Coordinates of C-alpha atoms in Angstrom, one line a residue:
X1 CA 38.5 37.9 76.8
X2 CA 37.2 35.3 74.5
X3 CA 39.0 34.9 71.0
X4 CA 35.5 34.3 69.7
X5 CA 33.8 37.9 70.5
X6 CA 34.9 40.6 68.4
X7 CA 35.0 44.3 70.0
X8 CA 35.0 45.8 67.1
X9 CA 32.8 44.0 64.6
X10 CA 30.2 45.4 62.9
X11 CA 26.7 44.7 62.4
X12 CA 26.7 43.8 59.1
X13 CA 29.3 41.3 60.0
X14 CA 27.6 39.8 62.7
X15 CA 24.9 39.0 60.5
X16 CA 26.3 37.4 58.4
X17 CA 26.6 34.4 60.9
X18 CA 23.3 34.8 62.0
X19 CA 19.5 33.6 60.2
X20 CA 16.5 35.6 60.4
X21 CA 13.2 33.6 60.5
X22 CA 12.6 34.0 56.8
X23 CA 15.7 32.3 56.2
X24 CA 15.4 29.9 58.5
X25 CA 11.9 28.7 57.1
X26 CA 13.5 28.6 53.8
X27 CA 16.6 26.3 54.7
X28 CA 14.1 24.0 57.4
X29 CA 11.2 24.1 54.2
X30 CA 13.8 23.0 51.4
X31 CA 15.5 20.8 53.8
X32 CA 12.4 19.0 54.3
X33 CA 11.1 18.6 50.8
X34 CA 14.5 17.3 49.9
X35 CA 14.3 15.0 52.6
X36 CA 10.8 13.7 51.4
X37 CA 11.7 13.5 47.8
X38 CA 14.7 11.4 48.6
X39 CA 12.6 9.2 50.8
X40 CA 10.0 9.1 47.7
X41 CA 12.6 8.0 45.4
X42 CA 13.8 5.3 47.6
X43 CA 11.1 2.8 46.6
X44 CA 10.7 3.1 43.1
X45 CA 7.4 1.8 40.9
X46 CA 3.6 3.5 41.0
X47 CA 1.5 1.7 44.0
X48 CA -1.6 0.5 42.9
X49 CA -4.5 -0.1 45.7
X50 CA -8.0 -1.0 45.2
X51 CA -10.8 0.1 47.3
X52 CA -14.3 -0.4 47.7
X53 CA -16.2 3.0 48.5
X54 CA -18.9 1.3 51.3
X55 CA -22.8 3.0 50.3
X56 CA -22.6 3.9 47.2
X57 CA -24.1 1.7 44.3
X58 CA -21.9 -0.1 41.8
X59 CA -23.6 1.1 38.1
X60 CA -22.1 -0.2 34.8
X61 CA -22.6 2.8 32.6
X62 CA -20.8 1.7 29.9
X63 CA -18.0 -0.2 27.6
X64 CA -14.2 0.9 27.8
X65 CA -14.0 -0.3 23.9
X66 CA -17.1 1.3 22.9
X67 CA -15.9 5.1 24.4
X68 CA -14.6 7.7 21.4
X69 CA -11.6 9.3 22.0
X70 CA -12.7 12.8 23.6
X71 CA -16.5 12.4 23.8
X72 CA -18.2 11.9 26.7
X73 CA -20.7 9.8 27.7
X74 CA -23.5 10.9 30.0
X75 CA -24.8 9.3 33.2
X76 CA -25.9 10.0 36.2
X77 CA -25.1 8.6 39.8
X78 CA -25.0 7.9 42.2
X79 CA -28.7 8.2 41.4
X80 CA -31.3 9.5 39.2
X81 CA -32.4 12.7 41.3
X82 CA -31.6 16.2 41.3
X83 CA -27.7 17.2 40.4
X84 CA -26.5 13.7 39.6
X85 CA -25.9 14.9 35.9
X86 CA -22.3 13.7 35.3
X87 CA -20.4 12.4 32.6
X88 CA -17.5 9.6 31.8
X89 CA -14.8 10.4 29.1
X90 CA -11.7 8.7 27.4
X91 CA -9.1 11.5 26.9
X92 CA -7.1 10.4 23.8
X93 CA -4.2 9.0 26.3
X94 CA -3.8 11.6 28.8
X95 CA -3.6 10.4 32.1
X96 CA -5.3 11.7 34.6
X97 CA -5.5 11.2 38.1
X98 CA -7.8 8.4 39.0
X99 CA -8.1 7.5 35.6
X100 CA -8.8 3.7 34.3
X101 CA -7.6 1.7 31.4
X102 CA -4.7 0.8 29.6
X103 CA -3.5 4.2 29.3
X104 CA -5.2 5.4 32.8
X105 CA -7.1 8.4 30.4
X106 CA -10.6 7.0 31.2
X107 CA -12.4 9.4 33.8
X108 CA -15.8 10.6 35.1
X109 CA -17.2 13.8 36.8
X110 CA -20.4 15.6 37.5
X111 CA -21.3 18.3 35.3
X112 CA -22.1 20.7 37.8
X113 CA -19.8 23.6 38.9
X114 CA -18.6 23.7 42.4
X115 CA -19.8 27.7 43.2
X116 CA -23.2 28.0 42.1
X117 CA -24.3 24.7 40.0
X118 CA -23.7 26.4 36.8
X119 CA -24.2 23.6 34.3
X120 CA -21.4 22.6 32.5
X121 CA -23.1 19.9 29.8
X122 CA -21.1 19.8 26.5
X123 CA -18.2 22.2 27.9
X124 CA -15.6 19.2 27.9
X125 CA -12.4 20.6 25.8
X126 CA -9.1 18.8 24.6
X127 CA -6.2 22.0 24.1
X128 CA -3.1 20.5 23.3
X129 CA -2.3 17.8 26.2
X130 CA -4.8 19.8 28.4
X131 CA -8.1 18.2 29.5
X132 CA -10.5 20.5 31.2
X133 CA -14.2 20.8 32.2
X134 CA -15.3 24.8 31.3
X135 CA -15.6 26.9 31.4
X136 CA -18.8 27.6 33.8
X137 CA -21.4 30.0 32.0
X138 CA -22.4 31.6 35.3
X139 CA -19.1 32.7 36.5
X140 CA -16.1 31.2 33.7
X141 CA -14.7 28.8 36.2
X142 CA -12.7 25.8 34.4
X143 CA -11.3 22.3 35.9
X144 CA -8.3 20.2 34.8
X145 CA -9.4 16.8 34.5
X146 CA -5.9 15.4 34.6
X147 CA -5.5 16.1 38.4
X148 CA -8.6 15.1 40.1
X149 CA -11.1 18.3 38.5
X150 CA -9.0 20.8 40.5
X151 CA -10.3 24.3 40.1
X152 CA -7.9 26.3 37.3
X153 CA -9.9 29.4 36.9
X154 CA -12.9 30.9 38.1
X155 CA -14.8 31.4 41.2
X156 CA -14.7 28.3 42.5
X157 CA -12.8 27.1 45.0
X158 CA -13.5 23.4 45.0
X159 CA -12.9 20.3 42.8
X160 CA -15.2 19.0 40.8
X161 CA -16.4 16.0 42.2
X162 CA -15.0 13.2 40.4
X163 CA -17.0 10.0 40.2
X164 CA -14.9 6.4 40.8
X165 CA -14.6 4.1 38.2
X166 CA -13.7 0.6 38.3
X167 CA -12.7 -1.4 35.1
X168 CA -14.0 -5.3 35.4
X169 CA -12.9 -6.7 31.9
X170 CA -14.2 -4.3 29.1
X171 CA -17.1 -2.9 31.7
X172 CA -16.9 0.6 33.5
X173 CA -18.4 0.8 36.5
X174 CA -19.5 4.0 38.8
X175 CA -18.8 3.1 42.6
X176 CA -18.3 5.9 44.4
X177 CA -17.9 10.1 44.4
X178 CA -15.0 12.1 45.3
X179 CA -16.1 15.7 46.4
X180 CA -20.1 16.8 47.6
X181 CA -22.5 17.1 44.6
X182 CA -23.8 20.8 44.4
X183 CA -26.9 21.2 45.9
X184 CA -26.7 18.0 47.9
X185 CA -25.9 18.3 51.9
X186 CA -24.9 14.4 51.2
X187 CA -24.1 12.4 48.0
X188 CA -26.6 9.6 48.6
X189 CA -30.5 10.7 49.1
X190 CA -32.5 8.4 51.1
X191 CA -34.8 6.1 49.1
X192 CA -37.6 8.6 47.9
X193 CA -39.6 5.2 48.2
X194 CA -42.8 5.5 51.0

């Protein structure tokens, strides 16, 4: 008989050599998000790429030196018709995902929330280093600013769209959206012109 088989092991001690799937999952999961982070931190530096969104107008709707620290700016793209309402905002040095500028704090978003196109004009708040959009007056829902408008709270389930900026000396530009405009089945309407 084989040295390796046991007659009179117990469970218990058998399973202590063996994995269950939970605990498999959890050593292949950590495993693999160690794995990614090391890969991560191989090349070191931020990546910087620039893109042009194709379709939507480029719109100067404003100047980076003329913005107040926490005060937005209203505009609205990528046109002038229903639900375009949005609004561009420097936020004191907190950066933010997609954000412009020196201190990559310059960012822009429609006003409209996500779940039912509550609008969310003059709800723009600075907590502590927190930057959010709410909270919705139909049903409370909030958005950090700092990570692309994700939903924080409320009964949304989707990001705020967030509009593209582009910096071309002290000029702000609007050239594209990130996310569907409420309301809209598309972000650009067809020329209303007959």
């Amino acid at each position: 008989m084989s040295e390796l088989i046991k007659k009179d092991e117990t469970a218990a001690e058998h399973a202590q050599c063996m994995l269950n799937r939970r605990q498999f999952l959890m050593y292949t999961g950590t495993t693999a998000a160690a794995v990614s982070t090391i890969s991560l931190n191989l090349f070191p530096g931020e990546a910087h790429a620039k893109a042009r969104v194709v379709g939507y107008p480029r719109q100067h709707i404003g100047k980076l030196s003329q913005l107040k620290e926490n005060t937005p700016l209203d505009f609205n793209y990528p046109d002038k018709g229903q639900n375009s309402q949005a609004f561009v905002v420097k936020m004191d040095g907190a950066k933010a995902g997609g954000g412009i500028g020196p201190q990559r704090d310059v960012v822009a978003f429609s006003y409209l929330c996500t779940h039912q196109g509550g609008f969310m004009n003059g709800k723009y708040q600075a907590v502590g280093e927190h930057r959010v959009l709410g909270q919705c007056p139909l049903h409370l829902s909030t958005y950090d600013l700092t990570r692309h408008g994700i939903i924080v709270s409320g009964q949304a389930y989707q990001s705020i769209p967030q509009v593209l900026l582009e910096l071309d000396g002290d000029d702000i530009y609007a050239v594209g959206v990130m996310g569907l405009l409420f309301g809209r089945n598309q972000n650009l309407m067809e020329s209303q012109e007959s």
